[in-house]
XYZ file of N, CA and C in Angstrom:
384
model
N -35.727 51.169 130.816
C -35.970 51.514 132.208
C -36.834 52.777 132.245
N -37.778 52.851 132.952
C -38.822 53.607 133.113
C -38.593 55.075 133.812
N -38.793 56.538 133.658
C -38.216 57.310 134.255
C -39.100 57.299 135.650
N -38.454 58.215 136.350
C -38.689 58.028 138.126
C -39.357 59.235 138.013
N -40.581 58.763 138.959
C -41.990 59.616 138.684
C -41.901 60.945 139.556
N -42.279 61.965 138.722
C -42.337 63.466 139.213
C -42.512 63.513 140.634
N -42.243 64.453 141.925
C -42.398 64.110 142.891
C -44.000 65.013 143.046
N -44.894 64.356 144.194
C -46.015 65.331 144.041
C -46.162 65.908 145.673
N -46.567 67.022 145.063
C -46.801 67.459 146.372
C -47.820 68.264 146.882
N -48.776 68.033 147.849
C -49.921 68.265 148.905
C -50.659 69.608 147.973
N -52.279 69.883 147.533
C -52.848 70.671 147.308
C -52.315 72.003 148.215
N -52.095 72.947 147.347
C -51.447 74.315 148.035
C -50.260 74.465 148.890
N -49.415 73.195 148.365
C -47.665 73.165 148.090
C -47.466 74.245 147.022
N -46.470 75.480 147.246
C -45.723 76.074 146.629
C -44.546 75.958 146.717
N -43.685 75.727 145.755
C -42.235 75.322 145.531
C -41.835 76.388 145.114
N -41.242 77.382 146.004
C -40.647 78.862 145.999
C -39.061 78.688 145.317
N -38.607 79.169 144.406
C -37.270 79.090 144.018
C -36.315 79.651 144.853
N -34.721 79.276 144.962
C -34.352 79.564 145.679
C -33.869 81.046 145.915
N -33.628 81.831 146.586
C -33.078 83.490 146.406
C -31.641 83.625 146.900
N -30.762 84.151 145.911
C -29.747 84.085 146.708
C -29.643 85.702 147.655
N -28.810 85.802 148.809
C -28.319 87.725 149.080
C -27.683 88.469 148.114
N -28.487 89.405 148.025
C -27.794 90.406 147.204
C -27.067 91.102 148.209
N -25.636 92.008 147.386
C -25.036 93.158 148.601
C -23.834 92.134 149.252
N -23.522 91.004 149.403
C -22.611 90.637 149.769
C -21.978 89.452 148.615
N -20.808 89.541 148.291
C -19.896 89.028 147.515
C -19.926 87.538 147.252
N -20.059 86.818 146.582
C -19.700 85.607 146.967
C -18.711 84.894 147.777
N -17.958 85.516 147.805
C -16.437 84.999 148.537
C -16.433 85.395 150.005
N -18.033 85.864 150.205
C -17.915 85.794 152.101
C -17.928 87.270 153.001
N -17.253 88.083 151.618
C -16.855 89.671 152.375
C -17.973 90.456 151.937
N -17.795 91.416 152.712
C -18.259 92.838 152.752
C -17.811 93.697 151.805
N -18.357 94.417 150.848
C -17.523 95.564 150.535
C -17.812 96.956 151.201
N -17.020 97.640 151.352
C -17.045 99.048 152.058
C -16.605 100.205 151.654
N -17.936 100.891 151.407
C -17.477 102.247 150.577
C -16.126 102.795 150.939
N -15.216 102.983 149.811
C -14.131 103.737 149.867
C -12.997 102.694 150.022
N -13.469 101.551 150.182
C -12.083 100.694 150.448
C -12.371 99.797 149.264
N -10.911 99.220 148.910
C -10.695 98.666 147.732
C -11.626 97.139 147.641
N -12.350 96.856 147.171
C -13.127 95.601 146.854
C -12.951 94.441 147.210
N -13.292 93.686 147.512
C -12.522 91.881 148.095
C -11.478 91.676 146.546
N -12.249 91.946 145.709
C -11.352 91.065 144.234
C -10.710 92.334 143.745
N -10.387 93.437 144.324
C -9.111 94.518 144.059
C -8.407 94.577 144.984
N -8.133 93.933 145.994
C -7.437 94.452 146.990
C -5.955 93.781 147.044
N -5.604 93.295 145.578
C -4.077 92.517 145.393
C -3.361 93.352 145.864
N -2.090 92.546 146.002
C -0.836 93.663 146.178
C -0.599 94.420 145.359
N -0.793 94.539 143.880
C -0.671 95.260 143.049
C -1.117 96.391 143.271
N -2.501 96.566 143.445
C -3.328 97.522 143.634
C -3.445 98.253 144.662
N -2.541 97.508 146.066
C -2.011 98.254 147.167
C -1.118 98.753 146.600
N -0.053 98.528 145.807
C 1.354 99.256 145.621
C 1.396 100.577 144.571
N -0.045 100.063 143.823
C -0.108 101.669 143.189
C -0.681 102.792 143.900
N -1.714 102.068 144.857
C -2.161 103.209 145.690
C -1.043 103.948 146.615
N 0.069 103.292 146.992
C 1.360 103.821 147.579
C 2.529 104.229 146.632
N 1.960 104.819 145.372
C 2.818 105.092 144.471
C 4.062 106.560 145.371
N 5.131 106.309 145.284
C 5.824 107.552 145.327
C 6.061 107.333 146.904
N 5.783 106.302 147.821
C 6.226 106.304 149.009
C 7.381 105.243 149.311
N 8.789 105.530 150.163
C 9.564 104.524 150.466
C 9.356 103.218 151.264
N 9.621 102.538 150.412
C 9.351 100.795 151.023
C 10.665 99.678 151.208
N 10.256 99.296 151.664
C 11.462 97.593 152.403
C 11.045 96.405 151.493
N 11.664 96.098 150.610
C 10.844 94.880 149.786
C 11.791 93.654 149.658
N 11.402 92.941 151.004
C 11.937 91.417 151.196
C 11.612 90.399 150.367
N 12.983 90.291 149.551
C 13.063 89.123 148.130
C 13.840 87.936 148.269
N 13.303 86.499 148.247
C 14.545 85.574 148.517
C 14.390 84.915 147.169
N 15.637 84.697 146.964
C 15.833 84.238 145.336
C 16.505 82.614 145.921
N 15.528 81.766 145.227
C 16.532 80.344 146.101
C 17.637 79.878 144.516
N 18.329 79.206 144.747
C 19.631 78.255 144.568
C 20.694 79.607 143.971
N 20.707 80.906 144.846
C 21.445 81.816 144.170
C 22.743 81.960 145.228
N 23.936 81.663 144.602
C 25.118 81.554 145.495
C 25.348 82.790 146.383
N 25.316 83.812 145.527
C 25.749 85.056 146.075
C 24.682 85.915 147.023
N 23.367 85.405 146.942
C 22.916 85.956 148.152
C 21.225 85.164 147.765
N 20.575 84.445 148.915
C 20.153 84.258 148.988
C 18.443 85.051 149.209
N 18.911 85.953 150.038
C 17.731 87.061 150.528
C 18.096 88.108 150.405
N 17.065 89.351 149.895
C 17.888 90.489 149.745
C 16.754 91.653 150.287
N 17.012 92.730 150.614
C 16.301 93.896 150.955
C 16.514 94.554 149.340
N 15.642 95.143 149.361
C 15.622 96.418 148.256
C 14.759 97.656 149.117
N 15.458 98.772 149.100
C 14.853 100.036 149.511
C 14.702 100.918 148.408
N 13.595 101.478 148.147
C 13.175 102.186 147.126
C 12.086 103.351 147.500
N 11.808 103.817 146.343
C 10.474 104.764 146.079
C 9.860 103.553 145.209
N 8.667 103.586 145.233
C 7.653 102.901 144.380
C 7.239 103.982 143.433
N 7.738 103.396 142.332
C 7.361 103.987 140.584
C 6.447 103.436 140.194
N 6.198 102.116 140.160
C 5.108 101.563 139.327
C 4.937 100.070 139.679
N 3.764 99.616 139.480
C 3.406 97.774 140.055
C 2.738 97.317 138.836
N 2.941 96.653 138.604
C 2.059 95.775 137.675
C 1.509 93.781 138.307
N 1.094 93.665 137.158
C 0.569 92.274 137.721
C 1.515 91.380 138.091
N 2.752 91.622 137.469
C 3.968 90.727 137.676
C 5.040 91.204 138.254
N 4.900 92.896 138.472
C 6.283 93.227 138.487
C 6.028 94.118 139.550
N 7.268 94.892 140.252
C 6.995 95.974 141.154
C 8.371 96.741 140.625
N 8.325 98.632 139.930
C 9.417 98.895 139.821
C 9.654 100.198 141.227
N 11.365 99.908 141.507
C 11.350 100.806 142.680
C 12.691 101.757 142.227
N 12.757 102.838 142.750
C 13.939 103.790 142.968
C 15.032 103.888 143.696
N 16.012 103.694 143.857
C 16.329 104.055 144.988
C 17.330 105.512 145.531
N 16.518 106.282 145.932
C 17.062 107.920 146.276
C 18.352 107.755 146.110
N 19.126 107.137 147.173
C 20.668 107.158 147.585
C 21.637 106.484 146.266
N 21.065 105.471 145.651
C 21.995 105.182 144.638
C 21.703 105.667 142.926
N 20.490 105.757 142.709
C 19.796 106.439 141.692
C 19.520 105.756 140.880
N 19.420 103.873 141.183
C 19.482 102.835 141.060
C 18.043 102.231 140.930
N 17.658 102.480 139.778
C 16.185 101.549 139.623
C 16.091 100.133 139.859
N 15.128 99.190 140.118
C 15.137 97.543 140.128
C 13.578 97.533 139.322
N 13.583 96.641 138.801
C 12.269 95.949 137.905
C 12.169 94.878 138.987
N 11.533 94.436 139.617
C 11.363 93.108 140.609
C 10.285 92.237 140.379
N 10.461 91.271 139.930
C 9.004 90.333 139.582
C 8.485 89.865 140.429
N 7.517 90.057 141.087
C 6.391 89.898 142.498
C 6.685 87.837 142.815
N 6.905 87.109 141.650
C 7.460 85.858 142.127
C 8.308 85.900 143.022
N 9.850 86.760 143.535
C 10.560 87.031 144.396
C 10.102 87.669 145.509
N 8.962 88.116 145.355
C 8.456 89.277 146.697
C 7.769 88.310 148.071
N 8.279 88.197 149.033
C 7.758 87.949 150.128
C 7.140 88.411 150.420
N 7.511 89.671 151.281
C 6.670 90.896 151.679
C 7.115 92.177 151.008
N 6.488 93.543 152.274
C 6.638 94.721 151.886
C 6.620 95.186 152.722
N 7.726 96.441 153.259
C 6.758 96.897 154.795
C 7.341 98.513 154.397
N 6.504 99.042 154.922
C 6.449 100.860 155.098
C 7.005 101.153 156.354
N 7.264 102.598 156.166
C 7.891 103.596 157.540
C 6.551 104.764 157.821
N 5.901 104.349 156.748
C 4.604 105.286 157.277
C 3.096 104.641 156.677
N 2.144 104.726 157.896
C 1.142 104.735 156.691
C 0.822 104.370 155.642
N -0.026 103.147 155.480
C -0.191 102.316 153.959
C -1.640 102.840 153.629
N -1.747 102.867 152.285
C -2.906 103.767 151.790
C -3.631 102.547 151.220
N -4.920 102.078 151.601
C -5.753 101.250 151.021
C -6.930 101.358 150.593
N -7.510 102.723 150.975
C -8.675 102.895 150.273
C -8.393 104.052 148.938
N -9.710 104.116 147.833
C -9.723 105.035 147.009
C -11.119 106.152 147.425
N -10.882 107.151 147.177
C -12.323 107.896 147.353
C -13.621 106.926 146.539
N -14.720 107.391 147.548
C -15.622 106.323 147.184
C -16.097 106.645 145.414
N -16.017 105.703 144.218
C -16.386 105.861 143.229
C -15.496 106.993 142.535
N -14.013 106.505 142.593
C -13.220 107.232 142.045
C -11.606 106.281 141.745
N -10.600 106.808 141.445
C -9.612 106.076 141.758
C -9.618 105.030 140.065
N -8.267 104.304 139.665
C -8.363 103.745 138.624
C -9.152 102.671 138.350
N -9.182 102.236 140.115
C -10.008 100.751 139.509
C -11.479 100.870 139.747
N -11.679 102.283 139.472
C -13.848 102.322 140.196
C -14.396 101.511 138.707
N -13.351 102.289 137.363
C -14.264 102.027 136.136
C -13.656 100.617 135.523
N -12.497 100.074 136.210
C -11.783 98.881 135.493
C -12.631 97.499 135.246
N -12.761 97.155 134.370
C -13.366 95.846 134.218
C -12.570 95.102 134.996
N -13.367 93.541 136.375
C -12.682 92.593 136.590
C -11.803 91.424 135.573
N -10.777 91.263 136.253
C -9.815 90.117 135.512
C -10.130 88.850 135.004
């Protein structure tokens, strides 16, 4: 079978390649100096930026007899990709919590989401 013939086109046809935008993300967003990136802005990376502030962290654990949903009140010590660890002032009672249980999160003050522009841990972090 014979190949299918080049397409031709009109004396002083230029076939311009295509350009994509630079400056905006693939995924649609904006980025904005000082605020955390479309592809940093996990919960993780919110919860370290709120390191050391008290939080509400709504966990439902399913087929668990003894309690189905639970509050944890804490200080935020540390987040990782899997985990969130918290304090808690009144009992002196640490939790390791694996973000699989985490619904939400909610504050009594003020959530911190940006880093100074070109600063902060994740300015120099390689993406995931």
């Amino acid at each position: 079978m014979p190949f299918p013939q080049q397409a031709q086109f009109p004396a002083g046809f230029y076939q311009q390649p295509m350009q994509v935008p630079t400056g905006i993300p693939a995924k649609g967003g904006v980025n904005v100096p000082g605020m955390l990136p479309i592809e940093e802005s996990y919960i993780e990376n919110i919860l370290r930026l709120n390191k050391g502030k008290l939080v509400h962290v709504h966990s439902t654990f399913e087929h668990n007899p003894e309690w189905n949903a639970k509050i944890f009140n804490g200080i935020i010590e540390a987040a990782g990709r899997d985990h969130l660890i918290l304090s808690d002032p009144q009992t002196g009672k640490r939790y390791l919590i694996p973000m699989v249980y985490i619904d939400y999160v909610t504050f009594d003050e003020p959530i911190e989401y940006q880093y100074p522009f070109g600063a902060g841990p994740l300015a120099s972090a390689p993406p995931r």
